[in-house]
PDB file of C-alpha atoms in Angstrom:
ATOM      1  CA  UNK U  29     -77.050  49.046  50.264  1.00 70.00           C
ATOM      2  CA  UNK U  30     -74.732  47.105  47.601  1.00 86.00           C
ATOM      3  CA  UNK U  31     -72.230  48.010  45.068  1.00 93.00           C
ATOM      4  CA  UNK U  32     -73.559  49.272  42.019  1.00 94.00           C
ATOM      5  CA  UNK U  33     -71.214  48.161  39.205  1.00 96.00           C
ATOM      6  CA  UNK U  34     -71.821  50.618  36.821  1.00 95.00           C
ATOM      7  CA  UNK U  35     -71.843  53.463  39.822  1.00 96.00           C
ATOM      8  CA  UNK U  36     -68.403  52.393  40.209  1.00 97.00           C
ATOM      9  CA  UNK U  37     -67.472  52.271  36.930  1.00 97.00           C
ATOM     10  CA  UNK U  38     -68.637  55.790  36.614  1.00 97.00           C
ATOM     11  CA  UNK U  39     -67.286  57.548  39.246  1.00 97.00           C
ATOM     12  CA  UNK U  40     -65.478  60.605  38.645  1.00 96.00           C
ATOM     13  CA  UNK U  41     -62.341  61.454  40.084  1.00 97.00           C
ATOM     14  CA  UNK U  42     -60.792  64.580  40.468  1.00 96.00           C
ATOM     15  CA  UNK U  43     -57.169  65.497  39.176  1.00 97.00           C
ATOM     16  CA  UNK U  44     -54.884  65.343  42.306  1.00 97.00           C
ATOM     17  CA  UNK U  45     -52.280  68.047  42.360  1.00 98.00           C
ATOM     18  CA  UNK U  46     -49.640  67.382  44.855  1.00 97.00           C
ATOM     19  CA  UNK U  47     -46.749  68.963  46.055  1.00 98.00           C
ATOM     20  CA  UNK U  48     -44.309  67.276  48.310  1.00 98.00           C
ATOM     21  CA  UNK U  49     -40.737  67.835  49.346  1.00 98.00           C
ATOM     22  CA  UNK U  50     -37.660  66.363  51.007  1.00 97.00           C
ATOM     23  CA  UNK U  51     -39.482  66.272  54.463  1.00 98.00           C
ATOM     24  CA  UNK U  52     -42.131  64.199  52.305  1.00 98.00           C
ATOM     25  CA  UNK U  53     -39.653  61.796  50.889  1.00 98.00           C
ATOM     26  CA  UNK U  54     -37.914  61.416  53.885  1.00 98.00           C
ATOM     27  CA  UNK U  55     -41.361  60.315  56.077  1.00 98.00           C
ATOM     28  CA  UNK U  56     -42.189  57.960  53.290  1.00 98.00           C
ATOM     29  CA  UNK U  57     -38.983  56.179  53.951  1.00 98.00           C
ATOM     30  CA  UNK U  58     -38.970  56.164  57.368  1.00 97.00           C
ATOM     31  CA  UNK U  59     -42.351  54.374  57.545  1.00 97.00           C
ATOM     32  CA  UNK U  60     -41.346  51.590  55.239  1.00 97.00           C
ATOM     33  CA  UNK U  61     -39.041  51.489  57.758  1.00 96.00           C
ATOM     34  CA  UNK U  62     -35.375  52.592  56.055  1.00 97.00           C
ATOM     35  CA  UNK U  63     -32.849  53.999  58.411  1.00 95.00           C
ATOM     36  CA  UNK U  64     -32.923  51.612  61.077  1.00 92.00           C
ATOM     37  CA  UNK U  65     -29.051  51.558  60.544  1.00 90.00           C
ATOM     38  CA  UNK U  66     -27.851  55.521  60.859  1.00 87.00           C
ATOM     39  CA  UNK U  67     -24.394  54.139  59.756  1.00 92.00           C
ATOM     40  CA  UNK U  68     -25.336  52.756  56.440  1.00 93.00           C
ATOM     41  CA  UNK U  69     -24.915  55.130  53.246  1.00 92.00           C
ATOM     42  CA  UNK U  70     -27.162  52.912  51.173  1.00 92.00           C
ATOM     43  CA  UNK U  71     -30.149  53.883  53.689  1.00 96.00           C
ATOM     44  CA  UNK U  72     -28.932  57.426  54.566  1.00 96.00           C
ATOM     45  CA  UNK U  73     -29.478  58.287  50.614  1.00 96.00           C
ATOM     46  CA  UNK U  74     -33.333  58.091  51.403  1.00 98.00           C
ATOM     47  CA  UNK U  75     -33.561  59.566  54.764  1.00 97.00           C
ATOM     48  CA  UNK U  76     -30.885  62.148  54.437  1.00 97.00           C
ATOM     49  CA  UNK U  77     -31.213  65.707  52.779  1.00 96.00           C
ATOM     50  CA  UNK U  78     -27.577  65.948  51.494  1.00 95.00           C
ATOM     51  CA  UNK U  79     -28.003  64.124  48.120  1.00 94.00           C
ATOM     52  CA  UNK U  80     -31.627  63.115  48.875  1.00 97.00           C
ATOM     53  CA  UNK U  81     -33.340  60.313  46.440  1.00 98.00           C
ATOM     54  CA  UNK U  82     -36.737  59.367  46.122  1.00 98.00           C
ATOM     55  CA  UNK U  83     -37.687  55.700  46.992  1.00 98.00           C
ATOM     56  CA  UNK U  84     -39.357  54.515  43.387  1.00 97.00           C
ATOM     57  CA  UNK U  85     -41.944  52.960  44.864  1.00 98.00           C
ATOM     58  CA  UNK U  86     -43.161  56.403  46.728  1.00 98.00           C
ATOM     59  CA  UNK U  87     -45.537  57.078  43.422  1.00 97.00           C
ATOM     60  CA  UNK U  88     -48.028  54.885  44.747  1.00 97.00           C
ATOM     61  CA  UNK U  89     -48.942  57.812  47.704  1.00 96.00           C
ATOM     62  CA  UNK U  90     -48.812  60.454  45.483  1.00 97.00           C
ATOM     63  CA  UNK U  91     -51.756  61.973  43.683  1.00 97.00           C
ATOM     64  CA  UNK U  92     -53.801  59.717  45.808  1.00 93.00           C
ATOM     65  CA  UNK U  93     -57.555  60.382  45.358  1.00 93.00           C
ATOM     66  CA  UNK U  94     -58.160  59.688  49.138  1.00 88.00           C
ATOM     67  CA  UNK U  95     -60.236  56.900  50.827  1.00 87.00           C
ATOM     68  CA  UNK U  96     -63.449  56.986  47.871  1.00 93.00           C
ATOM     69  CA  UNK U  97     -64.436  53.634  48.678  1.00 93.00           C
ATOM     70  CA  UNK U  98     -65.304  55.088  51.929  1.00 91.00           C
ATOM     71  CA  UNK U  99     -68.094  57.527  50.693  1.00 93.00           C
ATOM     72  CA  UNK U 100     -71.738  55.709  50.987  1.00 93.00           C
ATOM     73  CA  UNK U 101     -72.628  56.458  48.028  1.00 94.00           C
ATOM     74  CA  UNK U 102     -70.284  53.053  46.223  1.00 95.00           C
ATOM     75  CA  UNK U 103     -72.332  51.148  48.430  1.00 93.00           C
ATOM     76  CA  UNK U 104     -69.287  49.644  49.683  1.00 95.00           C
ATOM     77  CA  UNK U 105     -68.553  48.081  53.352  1.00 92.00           C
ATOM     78  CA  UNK U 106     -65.170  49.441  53.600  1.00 87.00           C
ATOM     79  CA  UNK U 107     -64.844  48.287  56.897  1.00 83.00           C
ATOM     80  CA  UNK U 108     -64.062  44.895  55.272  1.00 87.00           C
ATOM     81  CA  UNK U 109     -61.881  46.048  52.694  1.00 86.00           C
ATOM     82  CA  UNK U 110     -58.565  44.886  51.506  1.00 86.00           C
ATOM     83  CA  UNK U 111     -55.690  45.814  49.300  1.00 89.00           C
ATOM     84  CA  UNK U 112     -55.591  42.962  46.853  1.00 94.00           C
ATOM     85  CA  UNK U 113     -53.167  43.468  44.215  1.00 97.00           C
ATOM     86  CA  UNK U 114     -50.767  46.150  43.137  1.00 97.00           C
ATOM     87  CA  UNK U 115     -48.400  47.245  40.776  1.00 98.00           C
ATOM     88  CA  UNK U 116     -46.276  50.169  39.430  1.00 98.00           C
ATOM     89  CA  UNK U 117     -44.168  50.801  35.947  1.00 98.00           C
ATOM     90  CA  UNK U 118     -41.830  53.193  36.345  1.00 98.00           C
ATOM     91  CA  UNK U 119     -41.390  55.116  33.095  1.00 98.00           C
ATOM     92  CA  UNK U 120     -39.234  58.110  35.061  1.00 97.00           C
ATOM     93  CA  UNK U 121     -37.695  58.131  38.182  1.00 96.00           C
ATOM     94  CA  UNK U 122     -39.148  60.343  40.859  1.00 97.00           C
ATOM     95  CA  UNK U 123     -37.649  63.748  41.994  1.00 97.00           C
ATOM     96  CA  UNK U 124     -37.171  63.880  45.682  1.00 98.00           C
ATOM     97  CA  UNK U 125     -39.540  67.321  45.803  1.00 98.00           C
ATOM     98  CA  UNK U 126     -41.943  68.309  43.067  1.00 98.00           C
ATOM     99  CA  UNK U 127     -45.292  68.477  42.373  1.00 98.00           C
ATOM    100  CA  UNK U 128     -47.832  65.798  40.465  1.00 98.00           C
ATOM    101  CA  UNK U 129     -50.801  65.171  38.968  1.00 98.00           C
ATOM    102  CA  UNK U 130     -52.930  61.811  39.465  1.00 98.00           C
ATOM    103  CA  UNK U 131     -55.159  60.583  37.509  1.00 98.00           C
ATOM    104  CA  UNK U 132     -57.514  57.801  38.531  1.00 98.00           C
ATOM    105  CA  UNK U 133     -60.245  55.920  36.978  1.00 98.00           C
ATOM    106  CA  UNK U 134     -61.765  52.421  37.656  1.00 98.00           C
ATOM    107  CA  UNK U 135     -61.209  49.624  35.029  1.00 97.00           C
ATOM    108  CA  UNK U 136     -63.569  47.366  36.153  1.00 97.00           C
ATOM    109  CA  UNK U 137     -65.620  45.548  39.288  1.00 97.00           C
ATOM    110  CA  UNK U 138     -65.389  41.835  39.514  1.00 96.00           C
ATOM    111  CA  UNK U 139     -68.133  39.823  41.563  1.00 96.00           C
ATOM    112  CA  UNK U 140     -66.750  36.589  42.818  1.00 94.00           C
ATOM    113  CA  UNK U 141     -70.034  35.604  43.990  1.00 94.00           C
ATOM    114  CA  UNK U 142     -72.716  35.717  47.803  1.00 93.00           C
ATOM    115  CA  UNK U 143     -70.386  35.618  50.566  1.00 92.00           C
ATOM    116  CA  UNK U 144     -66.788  35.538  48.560  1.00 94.00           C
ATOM    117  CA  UNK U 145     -66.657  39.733  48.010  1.00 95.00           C
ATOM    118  CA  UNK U 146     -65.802  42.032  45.068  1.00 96.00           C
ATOM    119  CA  UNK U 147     -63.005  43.006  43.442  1.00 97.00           C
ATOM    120  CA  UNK U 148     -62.600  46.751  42.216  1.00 97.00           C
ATOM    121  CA  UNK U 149     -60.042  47.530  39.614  1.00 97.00           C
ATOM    122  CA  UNK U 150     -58.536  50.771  39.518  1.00 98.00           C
ATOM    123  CA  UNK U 151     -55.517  52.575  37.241  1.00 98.00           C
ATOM    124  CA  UNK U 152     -53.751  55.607  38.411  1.00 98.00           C
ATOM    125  CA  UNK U 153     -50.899  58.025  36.374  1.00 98.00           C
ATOM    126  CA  UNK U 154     -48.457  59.714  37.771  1.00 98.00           C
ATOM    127  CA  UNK U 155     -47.261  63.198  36.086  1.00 98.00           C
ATOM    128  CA  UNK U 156     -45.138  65.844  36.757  1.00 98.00           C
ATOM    129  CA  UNK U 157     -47.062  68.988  37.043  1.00 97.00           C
ATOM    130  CA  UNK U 158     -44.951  71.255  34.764  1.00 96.00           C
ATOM    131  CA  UNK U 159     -44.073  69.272  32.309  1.00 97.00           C
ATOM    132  CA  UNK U 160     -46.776  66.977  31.494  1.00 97.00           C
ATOM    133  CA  UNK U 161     -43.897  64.052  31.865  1.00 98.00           C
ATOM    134  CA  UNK U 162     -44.970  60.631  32.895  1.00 98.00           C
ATOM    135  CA  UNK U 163     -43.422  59.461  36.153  1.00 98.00           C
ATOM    136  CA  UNK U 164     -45.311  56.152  36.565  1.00 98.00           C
ATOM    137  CA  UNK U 165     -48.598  54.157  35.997  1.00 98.00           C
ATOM    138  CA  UNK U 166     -50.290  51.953  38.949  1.00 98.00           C
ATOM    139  CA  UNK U 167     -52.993  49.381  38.686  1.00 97.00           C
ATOM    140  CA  UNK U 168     -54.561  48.683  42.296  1.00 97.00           C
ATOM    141  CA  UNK U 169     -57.093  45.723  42.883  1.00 96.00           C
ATOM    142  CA  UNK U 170     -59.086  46.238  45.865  1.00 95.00           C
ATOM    143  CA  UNK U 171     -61.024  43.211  47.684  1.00 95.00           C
ATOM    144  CA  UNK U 172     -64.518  44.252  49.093  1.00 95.00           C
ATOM    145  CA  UNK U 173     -64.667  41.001  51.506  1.00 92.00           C
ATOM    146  CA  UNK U 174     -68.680  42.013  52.515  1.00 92.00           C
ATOM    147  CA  UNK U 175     -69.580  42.654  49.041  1.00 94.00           C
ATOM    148  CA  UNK U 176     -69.933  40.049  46.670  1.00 94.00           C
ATOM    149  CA  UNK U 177     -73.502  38.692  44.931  1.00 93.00           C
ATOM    150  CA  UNK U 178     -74.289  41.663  43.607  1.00 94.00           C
ATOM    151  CA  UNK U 179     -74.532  40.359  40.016  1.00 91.00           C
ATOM    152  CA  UNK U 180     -71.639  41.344  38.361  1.00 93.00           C
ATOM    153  CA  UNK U 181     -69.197  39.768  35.563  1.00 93.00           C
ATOM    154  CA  UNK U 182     -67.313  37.023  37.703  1.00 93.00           C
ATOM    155  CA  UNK U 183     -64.052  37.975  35.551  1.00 89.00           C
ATOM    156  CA  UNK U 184     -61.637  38.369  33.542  1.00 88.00           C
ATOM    157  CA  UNK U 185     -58.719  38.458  36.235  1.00 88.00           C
ATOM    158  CA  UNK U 186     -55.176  38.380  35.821  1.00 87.00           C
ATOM    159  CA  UNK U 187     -52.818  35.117  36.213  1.00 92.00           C
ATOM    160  CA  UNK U 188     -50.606  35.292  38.844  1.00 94.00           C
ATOM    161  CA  UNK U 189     -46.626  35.701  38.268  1.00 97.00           C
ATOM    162  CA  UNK U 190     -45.542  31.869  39.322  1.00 97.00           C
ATOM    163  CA  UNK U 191     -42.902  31.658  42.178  1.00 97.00           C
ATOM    164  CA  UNK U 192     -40.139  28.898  41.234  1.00 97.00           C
ATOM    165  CA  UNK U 193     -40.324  25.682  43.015  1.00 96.00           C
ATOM    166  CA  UNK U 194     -37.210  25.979  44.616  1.00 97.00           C
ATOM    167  CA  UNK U 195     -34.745  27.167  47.073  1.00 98.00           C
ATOM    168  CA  UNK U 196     -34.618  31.172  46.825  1.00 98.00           C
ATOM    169  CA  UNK U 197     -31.813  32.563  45.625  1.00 98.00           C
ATOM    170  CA  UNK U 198     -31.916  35.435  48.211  1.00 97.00           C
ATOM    171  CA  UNK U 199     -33.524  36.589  51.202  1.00 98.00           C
ATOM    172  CA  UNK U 200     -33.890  40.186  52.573  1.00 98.00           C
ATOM    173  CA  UNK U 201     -35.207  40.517  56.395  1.00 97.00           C
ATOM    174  CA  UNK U 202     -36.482  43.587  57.531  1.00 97.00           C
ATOM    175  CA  UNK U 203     -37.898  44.232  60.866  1.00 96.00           C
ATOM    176  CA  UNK U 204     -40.549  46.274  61.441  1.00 97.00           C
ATOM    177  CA  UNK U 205     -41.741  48.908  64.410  1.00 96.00           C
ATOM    178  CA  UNK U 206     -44.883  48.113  66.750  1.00 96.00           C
ATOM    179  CA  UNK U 207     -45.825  51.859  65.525  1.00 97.00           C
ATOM    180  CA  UNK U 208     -45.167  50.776  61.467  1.00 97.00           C
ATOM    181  CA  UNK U 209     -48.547  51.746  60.796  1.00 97.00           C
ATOM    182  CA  UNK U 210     -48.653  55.085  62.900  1.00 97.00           C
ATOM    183  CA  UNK U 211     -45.889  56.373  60.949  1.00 97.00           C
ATOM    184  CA  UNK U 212     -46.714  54.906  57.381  1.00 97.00           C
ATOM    185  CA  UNK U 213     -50.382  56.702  57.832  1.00 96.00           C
ATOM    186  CA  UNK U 214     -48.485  60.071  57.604  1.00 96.00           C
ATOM    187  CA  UNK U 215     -47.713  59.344  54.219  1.00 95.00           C
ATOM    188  CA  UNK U 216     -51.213  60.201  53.212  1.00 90.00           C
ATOM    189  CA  UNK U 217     -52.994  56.618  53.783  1.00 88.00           C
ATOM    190  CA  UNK U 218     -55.488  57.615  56.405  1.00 88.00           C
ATOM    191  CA  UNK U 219     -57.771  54.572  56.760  1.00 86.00           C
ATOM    192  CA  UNK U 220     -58.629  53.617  60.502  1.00 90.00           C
ATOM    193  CA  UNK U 221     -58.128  50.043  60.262  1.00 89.00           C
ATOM    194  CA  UNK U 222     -54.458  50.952  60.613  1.00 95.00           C
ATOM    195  CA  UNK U 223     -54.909  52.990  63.880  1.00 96.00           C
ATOM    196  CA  UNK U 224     -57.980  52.523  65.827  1.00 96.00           C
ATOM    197  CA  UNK U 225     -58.653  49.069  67.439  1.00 96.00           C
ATOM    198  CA  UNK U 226     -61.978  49.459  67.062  1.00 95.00           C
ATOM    199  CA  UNK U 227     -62.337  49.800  63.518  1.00 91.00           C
ATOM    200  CA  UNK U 228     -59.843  46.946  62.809  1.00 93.00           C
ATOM    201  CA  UNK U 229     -61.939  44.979  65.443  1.00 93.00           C
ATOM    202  CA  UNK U 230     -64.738  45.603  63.238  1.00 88.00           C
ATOM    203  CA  UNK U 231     -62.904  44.661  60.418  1.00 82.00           C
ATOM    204  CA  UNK U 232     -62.195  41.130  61.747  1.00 88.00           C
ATOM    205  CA  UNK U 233     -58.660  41.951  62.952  1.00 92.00           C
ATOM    206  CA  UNK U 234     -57.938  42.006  67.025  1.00 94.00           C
ATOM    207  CA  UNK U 235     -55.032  45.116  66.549  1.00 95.00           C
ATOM    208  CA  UNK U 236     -54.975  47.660  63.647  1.00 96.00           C
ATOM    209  CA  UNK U 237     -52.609  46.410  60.763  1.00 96.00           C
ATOM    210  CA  UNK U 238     -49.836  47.531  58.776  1.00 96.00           C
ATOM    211  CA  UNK U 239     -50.596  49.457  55.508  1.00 95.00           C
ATOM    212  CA  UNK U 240     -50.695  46.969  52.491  1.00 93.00           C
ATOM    213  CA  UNK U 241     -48.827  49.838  50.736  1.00 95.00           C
ATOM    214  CA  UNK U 242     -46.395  49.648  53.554  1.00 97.00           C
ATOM    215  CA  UNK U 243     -45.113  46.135  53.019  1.00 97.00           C
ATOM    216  CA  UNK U 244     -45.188  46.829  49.186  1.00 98.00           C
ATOM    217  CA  UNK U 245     -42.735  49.387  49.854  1.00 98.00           C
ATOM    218  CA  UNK U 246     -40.735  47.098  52.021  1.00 98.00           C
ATOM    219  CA  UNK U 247     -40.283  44.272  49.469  1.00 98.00           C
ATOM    220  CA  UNK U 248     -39.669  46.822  46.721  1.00 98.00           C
ATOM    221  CA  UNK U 249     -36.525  48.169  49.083  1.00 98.00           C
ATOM    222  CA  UNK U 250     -35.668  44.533  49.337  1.00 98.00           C
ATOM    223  CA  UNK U 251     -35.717  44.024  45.755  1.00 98.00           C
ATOM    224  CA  UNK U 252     -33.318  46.948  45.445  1.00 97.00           C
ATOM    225  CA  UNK U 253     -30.791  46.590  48.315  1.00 96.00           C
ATOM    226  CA  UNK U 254     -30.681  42.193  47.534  1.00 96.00           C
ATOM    227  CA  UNK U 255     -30.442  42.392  43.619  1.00 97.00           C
ATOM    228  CA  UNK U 256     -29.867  45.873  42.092  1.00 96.00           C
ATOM    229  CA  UNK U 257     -26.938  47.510  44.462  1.00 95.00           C
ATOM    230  CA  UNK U 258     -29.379  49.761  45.939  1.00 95.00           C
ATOM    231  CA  UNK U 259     -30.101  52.078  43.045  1.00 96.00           C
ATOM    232  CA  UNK U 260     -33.537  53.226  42.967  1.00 96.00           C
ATOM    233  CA  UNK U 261     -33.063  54.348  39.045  1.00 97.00           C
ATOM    234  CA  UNK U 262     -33.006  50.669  38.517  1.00 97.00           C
ATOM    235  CA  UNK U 263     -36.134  49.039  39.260  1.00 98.00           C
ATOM    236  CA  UNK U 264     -39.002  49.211  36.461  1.00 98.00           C
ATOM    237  CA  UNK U 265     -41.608  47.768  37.563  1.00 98.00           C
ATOM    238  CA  UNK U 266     -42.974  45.913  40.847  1.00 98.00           C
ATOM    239  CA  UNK U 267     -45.858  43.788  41.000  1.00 98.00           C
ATOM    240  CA  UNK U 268     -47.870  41.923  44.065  1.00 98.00           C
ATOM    241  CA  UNK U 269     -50.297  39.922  45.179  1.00 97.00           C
ATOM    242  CA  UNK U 270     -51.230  40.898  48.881  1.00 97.00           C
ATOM    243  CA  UNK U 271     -52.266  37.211  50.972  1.00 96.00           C
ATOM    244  CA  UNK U 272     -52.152  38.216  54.170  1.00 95.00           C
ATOM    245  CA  UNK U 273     -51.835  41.282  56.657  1.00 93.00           C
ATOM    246  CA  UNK U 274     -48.798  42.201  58.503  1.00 97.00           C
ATOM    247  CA  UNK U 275     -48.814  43.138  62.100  1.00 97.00           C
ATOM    248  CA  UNK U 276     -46.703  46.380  63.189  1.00 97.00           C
ATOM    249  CA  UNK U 277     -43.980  44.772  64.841  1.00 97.00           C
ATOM    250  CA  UNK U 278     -43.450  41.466  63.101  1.00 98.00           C
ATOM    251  CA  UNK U 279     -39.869  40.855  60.488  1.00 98.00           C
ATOM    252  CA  UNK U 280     -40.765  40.451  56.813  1.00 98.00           C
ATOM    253  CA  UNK U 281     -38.742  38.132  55.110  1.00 98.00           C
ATOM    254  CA  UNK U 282     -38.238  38.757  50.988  1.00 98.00           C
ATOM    255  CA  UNK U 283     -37.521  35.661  49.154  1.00 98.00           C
ATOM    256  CA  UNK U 284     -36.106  36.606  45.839  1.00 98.00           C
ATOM    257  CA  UNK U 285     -35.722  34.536  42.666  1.00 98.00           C
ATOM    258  CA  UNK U 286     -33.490  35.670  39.894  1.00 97.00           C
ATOM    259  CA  UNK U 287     -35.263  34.522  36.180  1.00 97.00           C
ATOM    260  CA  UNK U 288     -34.487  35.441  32.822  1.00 90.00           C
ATOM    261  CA  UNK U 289     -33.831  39.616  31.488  1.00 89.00           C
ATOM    262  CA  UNK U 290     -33.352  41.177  34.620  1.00 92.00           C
ATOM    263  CA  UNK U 291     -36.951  39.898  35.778  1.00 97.00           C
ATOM    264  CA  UNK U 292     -37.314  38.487  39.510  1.00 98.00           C
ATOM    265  CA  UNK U 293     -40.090  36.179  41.164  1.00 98.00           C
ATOM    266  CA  UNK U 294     -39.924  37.288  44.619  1.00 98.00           C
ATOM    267  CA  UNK U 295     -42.538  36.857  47.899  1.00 98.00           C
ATOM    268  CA  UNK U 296     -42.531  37.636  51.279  1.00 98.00           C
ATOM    269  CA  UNK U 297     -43.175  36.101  54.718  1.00 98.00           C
ATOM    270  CA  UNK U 298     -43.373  37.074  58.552  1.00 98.00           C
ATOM    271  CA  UNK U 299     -40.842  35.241  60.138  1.00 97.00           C
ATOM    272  CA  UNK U 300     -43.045  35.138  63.588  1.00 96.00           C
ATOM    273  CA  UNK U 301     -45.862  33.443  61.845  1.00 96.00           C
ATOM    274  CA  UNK U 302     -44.096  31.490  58.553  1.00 94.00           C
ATOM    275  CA  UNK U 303     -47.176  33.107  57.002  1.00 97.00           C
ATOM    276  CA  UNK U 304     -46.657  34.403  53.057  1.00 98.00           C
ATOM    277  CA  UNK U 305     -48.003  38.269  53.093  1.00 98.00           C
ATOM    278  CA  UNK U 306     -47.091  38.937  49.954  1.00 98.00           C
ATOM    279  CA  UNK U 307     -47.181  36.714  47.007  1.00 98.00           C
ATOM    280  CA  UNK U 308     -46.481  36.080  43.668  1.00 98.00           C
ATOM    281  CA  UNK U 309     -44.391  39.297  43.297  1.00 98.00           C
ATOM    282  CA  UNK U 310     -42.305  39.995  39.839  1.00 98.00           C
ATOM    283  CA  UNK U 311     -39.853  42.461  39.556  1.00 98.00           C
ATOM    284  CA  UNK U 312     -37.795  43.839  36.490  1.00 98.00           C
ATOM    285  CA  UNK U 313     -35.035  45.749  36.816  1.00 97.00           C
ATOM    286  CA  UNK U 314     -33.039  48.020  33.953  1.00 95.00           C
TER     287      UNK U 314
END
């Protein structure tokens, strides 16, 4: 069965209502990895009740319409699907506890032709429940690897945010567990790629992987703790291009670029492999 552009385009998703608290917050953190260092204030502000924040980056696992792809009725092999793209505006920093409502609804469905895969486009808003306030907006571009050719528009897709050709003018290492992706599936992310070997054997991959979202999280932190002092009310907006898959275990490397207006070119590497995993990432902070 293939991907029926217009079924896609169609489908209908339900308003997520979501409450989450500190214990929510505090998981989401701890799976990107923050509090490695018990010590360090800067982290314990994330992981810590006592004058709890919310990472901004946490909208993107909130109001989450679950793993849709997955239903047989898109047509989709999801077994061979891959985050592409992401990015989030923040228009109003996150509470640490609360309760949202998402909103999703697919832009568009991009065929890049027999045997090169799919691209779905998707937009999701964040609000808060009670007010009606907008948190943040996300646009997600998911790459169907298994199913392209099925005679779709081959575009319009978006230019990617150039990374200077030069030296970085930081760099942000953060190691990551061998159970990464155990603990970041808590978060709400519940795809088996990232747990069961078989499934990410399937999938082309010899161990499960770490959440795309995961290491989206982790640069964002790095953006924060290498150019903006830490403080989560800065950052605006993050923006990514996901390259290749991180293995639980391995130490992502940010590489951060200062440019004009508070705007950053950033990417990130695995240090074990020198492989980019994340590229053409832009940042701009308040």
């Amino acid at each position: 069965m293939a991907i029926d552009r217009d079924t896609l385009l169609a489908w209908e998703f339900p308003e997520v209502v979501q409450s989450f608290d500190h214990r929510d917050s505090i998981l989401y953190a701890l799976g990107l990895g923050i509090g490695s260092d018990p010590l360090d204030r800067a982290q314990l502000r994330f992981v810590y009740e006592d004058g709890l924040r919310a990472l901004p980056t946490m909208g993107v696992i909130l109001g989450y319409p679950g793993f849709w792809l997955s239903d047989p009725r898109t047509g989709a092999d999801w077994k061979r699907l891959l985050h592409g793209e992401q990015d989030i505006e923040i228009v109003k920093p996150l509470p640490a506890q609360g309760r949202v409502v998402g909103r999703t609804r697919v832009v568009d469905v991009i065929d890049k032709g027999a045997g090169k895969g799919a691209l779905v486009l998707s937009e999701r808003t964040l609000h808060d429940k009670d007010s009606g306030d907008l948190f943040c907006r996300m646009a997600s571009t998911t790459f169907l690897r298994g199913d392209g050719g099925f005679g779709g528009p081959s575009g319009p897709t978006k230019a990617p945010h150039p990374i200077p050709d030069r030296k970085p003018d930081l760099e942000v290492a953060t190691p990551t567990l061998p159970q990464a992706a155990l603990i970041y599936r808590l978060s709400g992310d519940w795809n088996p790629l990232h747990a069961d070997p078989d499934v990410a054997k399937a999938g082309g991959f010899d161990r499960p992987i770490l959440h795309g979202l995961c290491t989206f999280g982790i640069a964002g932190y790095a953006v924060l703790t290498g150019a903006a002092d830490g403080d989560p009310d800065r950052l605006a907006s993050l923006a990514v291009r996901f390259s290749a898959p991180v293995m639980p275990g391995e130490t992502i490397v940010t590489e951060i670029w200062h440019e004009d207006d508070g705007v950053l070119a950033f990417r990130s590497r695995v240090r074990e492999r020198g492989l980019v995993v994340l590229n053409n990432g832009r940042a701009a902070l308040r």
